[in-house]
CSV table of C-alpha atoms in Angstrom, one decimal:
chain,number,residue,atom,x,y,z
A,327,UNK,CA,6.5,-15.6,13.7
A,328,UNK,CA,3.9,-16.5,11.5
A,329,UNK,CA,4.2,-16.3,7.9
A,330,UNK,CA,0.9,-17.3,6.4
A,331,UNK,CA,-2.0,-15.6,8.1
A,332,UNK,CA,-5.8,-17.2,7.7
A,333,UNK,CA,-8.8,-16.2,8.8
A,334,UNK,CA,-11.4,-16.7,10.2
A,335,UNK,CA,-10.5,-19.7,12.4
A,336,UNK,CA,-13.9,-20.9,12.8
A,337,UNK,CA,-17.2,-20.1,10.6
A,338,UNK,CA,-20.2,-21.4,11.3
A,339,UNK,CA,-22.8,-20.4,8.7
A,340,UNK,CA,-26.3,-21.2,7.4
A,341,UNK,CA,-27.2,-23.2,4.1
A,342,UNK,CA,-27.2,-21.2,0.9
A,343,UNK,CA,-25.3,-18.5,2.0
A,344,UNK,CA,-21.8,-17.2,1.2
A,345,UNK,CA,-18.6,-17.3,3.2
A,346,UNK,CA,-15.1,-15.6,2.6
A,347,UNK,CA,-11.6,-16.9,3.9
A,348,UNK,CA,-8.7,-15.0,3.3
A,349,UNK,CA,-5.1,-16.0,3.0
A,350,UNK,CA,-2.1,-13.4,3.7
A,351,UNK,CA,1.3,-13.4,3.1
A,352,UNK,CA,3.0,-11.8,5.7
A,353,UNK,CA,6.2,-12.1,5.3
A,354,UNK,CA,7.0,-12.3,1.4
A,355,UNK,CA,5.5,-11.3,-1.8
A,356,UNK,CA,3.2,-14.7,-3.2
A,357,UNK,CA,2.3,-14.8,-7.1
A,358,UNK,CA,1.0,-18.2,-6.2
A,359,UNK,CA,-1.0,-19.4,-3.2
A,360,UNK,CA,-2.8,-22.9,-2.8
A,361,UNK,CA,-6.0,-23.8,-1.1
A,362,UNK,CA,-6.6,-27.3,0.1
A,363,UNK,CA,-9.8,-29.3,1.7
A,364,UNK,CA,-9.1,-31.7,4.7
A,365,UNK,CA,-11.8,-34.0,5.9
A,366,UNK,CA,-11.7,-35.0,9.4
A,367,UNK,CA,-8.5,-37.7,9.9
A,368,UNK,CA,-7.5,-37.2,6.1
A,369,UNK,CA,-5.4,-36.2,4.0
A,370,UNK,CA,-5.2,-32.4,2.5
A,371,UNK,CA,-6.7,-32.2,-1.0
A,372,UNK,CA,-5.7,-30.0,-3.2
A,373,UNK,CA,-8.3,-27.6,-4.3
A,374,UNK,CA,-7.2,-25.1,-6.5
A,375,UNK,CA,-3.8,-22.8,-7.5
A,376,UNK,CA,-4.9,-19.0,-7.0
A,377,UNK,CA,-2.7,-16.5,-9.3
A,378,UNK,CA,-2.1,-13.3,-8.8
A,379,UNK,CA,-3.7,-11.4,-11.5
A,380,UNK,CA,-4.9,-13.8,-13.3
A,381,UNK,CA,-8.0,-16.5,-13.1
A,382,UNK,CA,-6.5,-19.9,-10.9
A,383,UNK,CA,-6.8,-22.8,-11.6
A,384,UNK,CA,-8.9,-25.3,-10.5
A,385,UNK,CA,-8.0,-29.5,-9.8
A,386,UNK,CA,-10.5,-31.6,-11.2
A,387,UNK,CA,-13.6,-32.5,-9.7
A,388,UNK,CA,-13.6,-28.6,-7.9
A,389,UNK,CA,-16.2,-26.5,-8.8
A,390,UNK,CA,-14.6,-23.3,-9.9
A,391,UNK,CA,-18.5,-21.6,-9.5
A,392,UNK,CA,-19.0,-23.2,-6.0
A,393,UNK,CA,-15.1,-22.2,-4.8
A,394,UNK,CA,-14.4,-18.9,-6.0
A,395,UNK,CA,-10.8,-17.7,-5.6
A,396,UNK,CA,-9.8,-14.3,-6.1
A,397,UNK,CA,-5.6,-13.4,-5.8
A,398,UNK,CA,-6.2,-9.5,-5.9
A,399,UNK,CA,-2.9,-8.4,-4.8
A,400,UNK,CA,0.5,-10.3,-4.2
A,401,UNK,CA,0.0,-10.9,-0.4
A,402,UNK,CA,-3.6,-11.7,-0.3
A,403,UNK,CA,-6.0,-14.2,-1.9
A,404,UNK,CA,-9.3,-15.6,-0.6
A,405,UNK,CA,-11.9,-18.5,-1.3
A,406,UNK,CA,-15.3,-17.7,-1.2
A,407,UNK,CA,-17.7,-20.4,-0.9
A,408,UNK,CA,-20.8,-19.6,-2.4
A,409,UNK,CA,-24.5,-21.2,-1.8
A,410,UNK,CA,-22.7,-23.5,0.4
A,411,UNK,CA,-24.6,-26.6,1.8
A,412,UNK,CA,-23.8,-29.2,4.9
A,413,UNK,CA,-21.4,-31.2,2.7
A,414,UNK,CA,-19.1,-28.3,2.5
A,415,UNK,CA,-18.6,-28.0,6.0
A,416,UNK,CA,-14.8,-29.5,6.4
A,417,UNK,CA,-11.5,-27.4,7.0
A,418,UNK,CA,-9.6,-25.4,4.4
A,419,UNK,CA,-5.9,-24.4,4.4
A,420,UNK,CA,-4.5,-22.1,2.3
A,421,UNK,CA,-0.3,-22.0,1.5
A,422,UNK,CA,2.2,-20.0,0.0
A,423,UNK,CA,6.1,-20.3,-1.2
A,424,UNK,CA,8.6,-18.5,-1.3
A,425,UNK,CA,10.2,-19.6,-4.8
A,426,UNK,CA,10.7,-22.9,-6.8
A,427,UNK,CA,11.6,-25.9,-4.8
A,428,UNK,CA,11.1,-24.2,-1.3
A,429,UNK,CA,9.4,-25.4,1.3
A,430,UNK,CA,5.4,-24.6,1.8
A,431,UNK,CA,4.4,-22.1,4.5
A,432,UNK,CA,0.7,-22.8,5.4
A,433,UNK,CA,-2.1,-20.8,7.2
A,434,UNK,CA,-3.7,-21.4,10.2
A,435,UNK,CA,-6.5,-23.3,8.1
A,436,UNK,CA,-10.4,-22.8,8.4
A,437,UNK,CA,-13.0,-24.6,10.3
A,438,UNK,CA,-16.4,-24.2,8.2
A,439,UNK,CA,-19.5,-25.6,9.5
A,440,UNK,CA,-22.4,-25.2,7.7
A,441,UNK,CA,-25.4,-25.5,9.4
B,242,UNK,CA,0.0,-37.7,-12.2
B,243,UNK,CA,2.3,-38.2,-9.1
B,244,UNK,CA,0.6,-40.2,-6.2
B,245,UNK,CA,2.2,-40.3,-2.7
B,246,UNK,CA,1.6,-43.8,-0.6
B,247,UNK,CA,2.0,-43.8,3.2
B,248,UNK,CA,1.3,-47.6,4.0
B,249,UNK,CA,0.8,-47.3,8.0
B,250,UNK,CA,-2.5,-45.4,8.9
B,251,UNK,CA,-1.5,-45.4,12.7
B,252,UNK,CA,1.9,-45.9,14.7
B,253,UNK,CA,2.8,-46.0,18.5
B,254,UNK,CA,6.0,-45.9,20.5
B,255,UNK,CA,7.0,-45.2,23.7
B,256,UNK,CA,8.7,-42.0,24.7
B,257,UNK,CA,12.7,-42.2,23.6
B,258,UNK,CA,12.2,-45.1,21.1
B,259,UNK,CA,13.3,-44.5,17.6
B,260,UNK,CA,10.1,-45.1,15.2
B,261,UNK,CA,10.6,-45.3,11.4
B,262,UNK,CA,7.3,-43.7,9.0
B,263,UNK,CA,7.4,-45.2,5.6
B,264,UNK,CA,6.3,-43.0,2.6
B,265,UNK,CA,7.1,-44.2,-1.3
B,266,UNK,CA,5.7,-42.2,-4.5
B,267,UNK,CA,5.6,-42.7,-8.0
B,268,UNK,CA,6.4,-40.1,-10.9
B,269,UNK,CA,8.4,-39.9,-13.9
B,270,UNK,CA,10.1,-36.7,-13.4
B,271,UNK,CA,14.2,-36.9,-12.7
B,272,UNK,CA,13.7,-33.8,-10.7
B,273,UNK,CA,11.6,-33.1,-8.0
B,274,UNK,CA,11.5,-32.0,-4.0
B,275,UNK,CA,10.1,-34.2,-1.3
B,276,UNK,CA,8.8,-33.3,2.3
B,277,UNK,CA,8.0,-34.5,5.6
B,278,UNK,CA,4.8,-32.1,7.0
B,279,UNK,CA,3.6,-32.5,10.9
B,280,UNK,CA,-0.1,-31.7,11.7
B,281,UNK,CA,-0.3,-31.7,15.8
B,282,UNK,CA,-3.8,-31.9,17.1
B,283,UNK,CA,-3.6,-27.6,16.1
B,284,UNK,CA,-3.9,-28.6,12.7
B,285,UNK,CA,-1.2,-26.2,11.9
B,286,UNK,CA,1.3,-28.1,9.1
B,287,UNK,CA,4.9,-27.6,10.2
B,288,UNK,CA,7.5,-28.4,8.1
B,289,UNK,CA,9.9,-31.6,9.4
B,290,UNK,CA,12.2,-31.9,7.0
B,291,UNK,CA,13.0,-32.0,3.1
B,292,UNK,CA,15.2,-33.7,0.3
B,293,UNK,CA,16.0,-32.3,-3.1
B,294,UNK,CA,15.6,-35.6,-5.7
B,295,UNK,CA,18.9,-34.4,-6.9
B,296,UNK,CA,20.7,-34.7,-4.0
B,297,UNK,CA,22.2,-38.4,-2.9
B,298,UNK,CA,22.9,-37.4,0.6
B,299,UNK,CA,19.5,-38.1,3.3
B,300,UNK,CA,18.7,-34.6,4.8
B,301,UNK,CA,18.5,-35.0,8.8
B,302,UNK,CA,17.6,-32.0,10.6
B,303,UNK,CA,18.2,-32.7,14.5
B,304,UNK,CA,16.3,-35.7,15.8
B,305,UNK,CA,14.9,-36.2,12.3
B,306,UNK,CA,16.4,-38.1,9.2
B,307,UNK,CA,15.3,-39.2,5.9
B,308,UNK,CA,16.4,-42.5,3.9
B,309,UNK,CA,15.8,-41.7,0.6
B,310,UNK,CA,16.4,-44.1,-2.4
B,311,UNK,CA,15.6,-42.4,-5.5
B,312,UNK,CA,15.5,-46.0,-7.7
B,313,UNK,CA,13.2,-47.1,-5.1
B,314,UNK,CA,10.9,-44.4,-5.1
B,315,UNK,CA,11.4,-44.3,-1.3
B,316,UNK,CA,11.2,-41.4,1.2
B,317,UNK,CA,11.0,-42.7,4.9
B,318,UNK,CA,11.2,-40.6,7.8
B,319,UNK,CA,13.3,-41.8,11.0
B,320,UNK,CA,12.4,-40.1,14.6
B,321,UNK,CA,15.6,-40.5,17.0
B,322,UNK,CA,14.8,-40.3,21.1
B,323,UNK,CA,11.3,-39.6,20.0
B,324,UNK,CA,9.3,-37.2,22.5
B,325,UNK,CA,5.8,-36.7,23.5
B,326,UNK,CA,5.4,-33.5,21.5
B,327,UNK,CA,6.4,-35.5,18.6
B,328,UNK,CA,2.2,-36.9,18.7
B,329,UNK,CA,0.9,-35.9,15.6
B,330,UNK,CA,-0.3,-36.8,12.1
B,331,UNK,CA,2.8,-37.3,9.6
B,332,UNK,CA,2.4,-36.6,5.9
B,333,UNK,CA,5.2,-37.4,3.3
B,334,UNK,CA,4.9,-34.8,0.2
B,335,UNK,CA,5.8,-34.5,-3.4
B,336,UNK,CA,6.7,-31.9,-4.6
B,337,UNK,CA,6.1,-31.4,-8.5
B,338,UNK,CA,8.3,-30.4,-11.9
B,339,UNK,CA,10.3,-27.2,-11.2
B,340,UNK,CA,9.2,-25.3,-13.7
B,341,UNK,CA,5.8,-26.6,-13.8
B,342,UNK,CA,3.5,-24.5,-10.7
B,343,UNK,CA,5.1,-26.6,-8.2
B,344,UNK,CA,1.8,-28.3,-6.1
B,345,UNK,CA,2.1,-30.6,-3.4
B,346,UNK,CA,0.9,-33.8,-3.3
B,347,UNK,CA,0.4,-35.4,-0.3
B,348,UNK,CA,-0.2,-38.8,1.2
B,349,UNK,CA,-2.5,-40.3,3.1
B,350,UNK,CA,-1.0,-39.7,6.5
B,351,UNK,CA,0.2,-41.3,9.5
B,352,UNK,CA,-1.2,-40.6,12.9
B,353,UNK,CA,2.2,-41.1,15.2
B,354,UNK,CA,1.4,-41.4,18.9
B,355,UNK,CA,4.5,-41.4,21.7
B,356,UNK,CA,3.3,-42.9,24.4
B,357,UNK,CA,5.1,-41.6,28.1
């Protein structure tokens, strides 16, 4: 079954407003989950490394203000992309591992259009 | 920084063919874990397969094998008796320090298509 749970699937919402994607561990404990970007027939970019408990860290280039992450509890972080705009529309994929060296489990990922 | 280089943008065999996806990196770390991913037309990454830097024997897992030379900075990914569900976009990962926070870093991707 399924080990990293995303949603929504697919967002469509209008300029300047906010929209929330969640990431859940489902089947282990995560102190660190990853959110990437993937423009259409490219590769994933990695966004940002959410902690739990603490603030994540961002890649460079990312706006933390724009792409907020919150990691409130061990199984469940999300990205909130605020005042977004047309040139954020793209699809977002969260992931989390088990321990050092292990493979990657990754969500579902998130279709956002912004209209 | 680590960069990941997949060199072939597009492949395309027939059904049952063995096809070879070609991946090399550059780092300075000794230690470090590298990753084949598989992104069908779901989107949904699926792991294919996956070497430890510190390990000379090439991982296979079923009809997939690695050919990793370490000097080389070389990672290729070899699909035996390929089949049609094998049509997908390939990425080749790194797979950072272990004790740093342990990011992938993915290539550019190559778009395999098995033709029937």
């Amino acid at each position: 079954g399924a080990v990293v749970s995303q949603h929504p699937s697919r967002v469509i919402c209008k300029s300047g407003t906010s929209v929330k994607i969640e990431c859940r561990s489902l089947d282990f404990q995560a102190t660190t989950m990853f959110w990437y970007r993937q423009f259409p027939k490219q590769s994933l970019m990695l966004m940002a490394t959410s902690n739990e408990g603490s603030k994540a860290t961002y890649e460079q280039g990312v706006e933390k203000d724009k792409f907020l992450i919150n990691h409130a509890s061990l199984t469940l972080s999300t990205l909130t992309v605020t005042s977004a705009h047309p040139e954020d529309s793209s699809f977002y994929i969260c992931s989390v591992k088990r321990g050092v060296g292990t493979e990657a489990f990754f969500g579902q990922g998130t279709r956002l259009t912004v209209v | 920084a680590q960069t990941v280089t997949q060199s072939q943008p597009e492949m395309s065999v027939q059904e049952a063919e063995t096809v070879t996806l070609s991946c090399t990196y550059d780092t300075s770390e000794s230690n470090y874990y590298l990753f084949w991913y598989k992104q069908p037309p779901s989107r949904q990454m699926i792991l294919v397969i996956r070497q430890e830097a510190y390990k000379q024997q090439n991982a296979t897992e079923n009809r997939f094998s690695v050919n990793f030379q370490k000097a080389a900075k070389s990672f290729s990914l070899k699909i035996s008796d390929s089949q049609l569900g094998d049509t997908a976009m390939y990425f080749c990962a790194f797979m950072g320090p272990i004790q740093g926070a342990q990011k992938l870093v993915f290539g550019q991707g190559t778009r395999l298509t098995i033709n029937p």
